[in-house]
Short mmCIF file of C-alpha atoms in Angstrom, two decimals:
data_model
loop_
_atom_site.label_atom_id
_atom_site.label_comp_id
_atom_site.label_asym_id
_atom_site.label_seq_id
_atom_site.Cartn_x
_atom_site.Cartn_y
_atom_site.Cartn_z
CA MET A 1 -43.28 40.23 -30.17
CA ARG A 2 -43.97 36.97 -32.03
CA ARG A 3 -40.56 37.20 -33.67
CA PHE A 4 -38.90 37.56 -30.24
CA SER A 5 -40.76 34.46 -28.96
CA THR A 6 -39.71 32.45 -32.02
CA LEU A 7 -36.10 33.56 -31.56
CA TRP A 8 -36.22 32.70 -27.84
CA VAL A 9 -37.64 29.20 -28.49
CA SER A 10 -35.05 28.56 -31.22
CA ALA A 11 -32.17 29.65 -28.97
CA LEU A 12 -33.41 27.54 -26.07
CA SER A 13 -33.85 24.50 -28.32
CA ALA A 14 -30.32 24.90 -29.71
CA LEU A 15 -28.91 25.25 -26.21
CA LEU A 16 -30.60 22.08 -25.03
CA LEU A 17 -29.67 20.18 -28.17
CA PHE A 18 -26.00 21.16 -28.34
CA GLY A 19 -24.95 22.39 -24.91
CA GLY A 20 -27.33 20.96 -22.36
CA CYS A 21 -26.98 17.86 -20.29
CA ALA A 22 -28.23 14.87 -22.22
CA VAL A 23 -30.24 12.29 -20.35
CA LYS A 24 -28.18 9.12 -20.29
CA GLU A 25 -29.74 5.74 -20.92
CA TYR A 26 -28.16 3.31 -18.48
CA THR A 27 -28.17 -0.30 -19.67
CA ARG A 28 -27.30 -1.73 -16.27
CA SER A 29 -28.49 -0.65 -12.82
CA GLU A 30 -27.50 -2.69 -9.78
CA PRO A 31 -28.00 -2.18 -6.04
CA LYS A 32 -24.77 -2.40 -4.06
CA LEU A 33 -23.60 -2.15 -0.46
CA ILE A 34 -21.00 0.61 -0.63
CA THR A 35 -18.33 1.68 1.83
CA LEU A 36 -16.32 4.80 0.95
CA LYS A 37 -13.86 6.15 3.48
CA THR A 38 -11.41 8.90 2.63
CA TRP A 39 -10.33 11.96 4.54
CA LYS A 40 -13.17 13.85 2.82
CA LEU A 41 -15.81 11.16 2.11
CA LYS A 42 -17.42 8.85 4.64
CA PHE A 43 -20.25 6.59 3.53
CA ASN A 44 -21.48 3.10 4.41
CA ASP A 45 -24.91 2.20 3.05
CA VAL A 46 -26.79 1.26 -0.12
CA GLY A 47 -26.01 2.64 -3.54
CA PHE A 48 -27.03 2.06 -7.13
CA LEU A 49 -24.37 1.59 -9.77
CA ARG A 50 -25.58 2.41 -13.27
CA ASP A 51 -23.57 1.84 -16.43
CA SER A 52 -24.29 2.94 -19.99
CA GLY A 53 -21.07 1.64 -21.50
CA SER A 54 -19.73 5.16 -21.99
CA ALA A 55 -20.84 6.72 -18.69
CA LEU A 56 -21.11 5.54 -15.11
CA GLN A 57 -23.28 6.76 -12.25
CA LEU A 58 -23.05 5.88 -8.58
CA GLU A 59 -25.95 7.14 -6.49
CA LEU A 60 -25.58 6.80 -2.72
CA PHE A 61 -28.49 6.53 -0.28
CA SER A 62 -28.66 6.80 3.49
CA ALA A 63 -31.84 5.71 5.27
CA GLY A 64 -33.52 5.52 1.87
CA GLN A 65 -32.71 9.14 0.96
CA PRO A 66 -30.25 10.08 -1.82
CA VAL A 67 -27.17 11.77 -0.34
CA GLU A 68 -24.67 11.90 -3.22
CA ARG A 69 -24.37 11.10 -6.89
CA PHE A 70 -21.18 10.53 -8.85
CA GLU A 71 -21.50 10.89 -12.64
CA ILE A 72 -18.38 9.65 -14.40
CA ASP A 73 -17.95 10.37 -18.08
CA GLY A 74 -15.19 12.62 -19.41
CA GLU A 75 -15.28 14.30 -15.99
CA ILE A 76 -16.55 13.39 -12.54
CA CYS A 77 -19.63 15.31 -11.48
CA ILE A 78 -20.83 15.47 -7.90
CA ARG A 79 -23.12 17.78 -5.92
CA GLU A 80 -20.50 20.55 -5.84
CA GLY A 81 -20.07 20.46 -9.63
CA CYS A 82 -17.97 18.78 -12.29
CA MET A 83 -14.19 18.44 -12.32
CA ARG A 84 -11.50 16.66 -14.25
CA LYS A 85 -10.76 13.16 -13.00
CA LYS A 86 -7.25 14.21 -11.97
CA ALA A 87 -8.66 17.11 -9.91
CA PHE A 88 -11.19 14.76 -8.29
CA ASN A 89 -8.41 12.36 -7.30
CA GLU A 90 -6.36 15.23 -5.84
CA GLU A 91 -9.30 16.52 -3.80
CA TYR A 92 -10.99 13.28 -2.69
CA LEU A 93 -8.53 10.36 -3.07
CA SER A 94 -4.83 10.85 -3.89
CA SER A 95 -2.94 12.77 -6.54
CA ALA A 96 -0.78 9.65 -7.06
CA TYR A 97 -3.73 7.73 -8.55
CA PRO A 98 -4.32 7.45 -12.31
CA ASP A 99 -7.32 9.36 -13.65
CA THR A 100 -9.30 6.17 -14.30
CA LEU A 101 -8.92 4.68 -10.81
CA LEU A 102 -12.41 5.34 -9.43
CA GLN A 103 -14.15 4.24 -12.61
CA ASN A 104 -12.08 1.03 -12.79
CA VAL A 105 -12.73 0.19 -9.13
CA LEU A 106 -16.48 0.76 -9.54
CA LEU A 107 -16.48 -1.48 -12.62
CA ALA A 108 -14.24 -4.11 -10.92
CA ARG A 109 -11.50 -3.73 -13.53
CA PRO A 110 -7.73 -3.83 -12.99
CA ILE A 111 -6.13 -0.54 -11.94
CA PHE A 112 -2.73 1.00 -12.72
CA GLY A 113 -2.70 -0.73 -16.12
CA GLY A 114 -2.85 -4.18 -14.52
CA SER A 115 0.45 -3.77 -12.66
CA GLY A 116 1.01 -6.40 -9.95
CA LEU A 117 -2.04 -8.40 -11.08
CA THR A 118 -2.47 -11.96 -9.85
CA ARG A 119 -5.43 -13.92 -11.21
CA SER A 120 -7.25 -16.62 -9.27
CA ALA A 121 -10.31 -18.81 -9.75
CA GLU A 122 -12.37 -16.21 -7.86
CA GLY A 123 -11.12 -13.09 -9.68
CA PHE A 124 -7.90 -11.15 -9.23
CA GLU A 125 -5.79 -9.22 -6.76
CA GLN A 126 -3.30 -6.40 -7.09
CA GLN A 127 -0.68 -5.36 -4.55
CA LEU A 128 0.73 -1.93 -5.43
CA LYS A 129 3.34 0.03 -3.49
CA ALA A 130 5.16 3.26 -4.15
CA VAL A 131 7.16 4.61 -1.22
CA ALA A 132 5.33 7.50 0.47
CA LEU A 133 2.70 7.62 -2.32
CA TYR A 134 0.48 4.56 -1.86
CA ASP A 135 0.28 1.03 -0.44
CA ILE A 136 -2.73 -0.54 -2.14
CA THR A 137 -4.44 -3.89 -1.79
CA TYR A 138 -7.10 -4.27 -4.47
CA ARG A 139 -9.14 -7.44 -4.73
CA VAL A 140 -12.04 -8.38 -7.03
CA THR A 141 -13.87 -11.63 -6.29
CA HIS A 142 -17.38 -13.01 -6.65
CA ASP A 143 -18.03 -11.47 -3.20
CA GLY A 144 -17.29 -7.96 -4.43
CA VAL A 145 -14.59 -5.32 -4.64
CA TYR A 146 -12.11 -4.38 -1.93
CA PHE A 147 -9.71 -1.44 -2.34
CA LYS A 148 -7.52 -0.25 0.54
CA ASP A 149 -4.68 2.24 0.46
CA ARG A 150 -2.88 2.26 3.82
CA ILE A 151 -0.84 5.42 3.13
CA ASN A 152 -3.73 7.62 1.95
CA ASN A 153 -6.34 6.01 4.26
CA VAL A 154 -8.71 5.22 1.40
CA LEU A 155 -11.16 2.33 1.67
CA ILE A 156 -13.67 1.34 -1.00
CA LYS A 157 -15.78 -1.80 -0.58
CA ILE A 158 -18.55 -2.80 -2.95
CA LYS A 159 -20.78 -5.82 -2.39
CA ASP A 160 -23.48 -6.99 -4.75
CA MET A 161 -26.92 -7.02 -3.11
CA ASN A 162 -28.30 -9.47 -5.66
CA ASN A 163 -26.25 -12.38 -4.26
#
């Protein structure tokens, strides 16, 4: 019996060490006012954006209660489970978007490899159009992030609550 217990503890330890979900240490955690509107997601309230350098987490709250969490690493994990970034885009945003779009928007970085980028004293703007695929206005300023795709009816607005 003792041998079985030792074997069980060893197997469980190995599973947690090699195959389990590691707790991520986020180096930055910031409260944000978040608006997400897609055909499948509708949210307008407070969220926390956490960044570890290699992973990103967006936790959304409504009336002070957590309602959704996006974990972005090699995949995007939400309440329903984890999926490849491409599959997430197909299901929640648009299949025409690059895999890194959501992560870049959340981090206020250029999208589509910087195509159509215009820099200003306040940040940058990108106007991106592909007939029947997308018509995007993406703006990053000191006021926050604004992403709107008129063809796919996607709106993402992020405002810093610390300002």
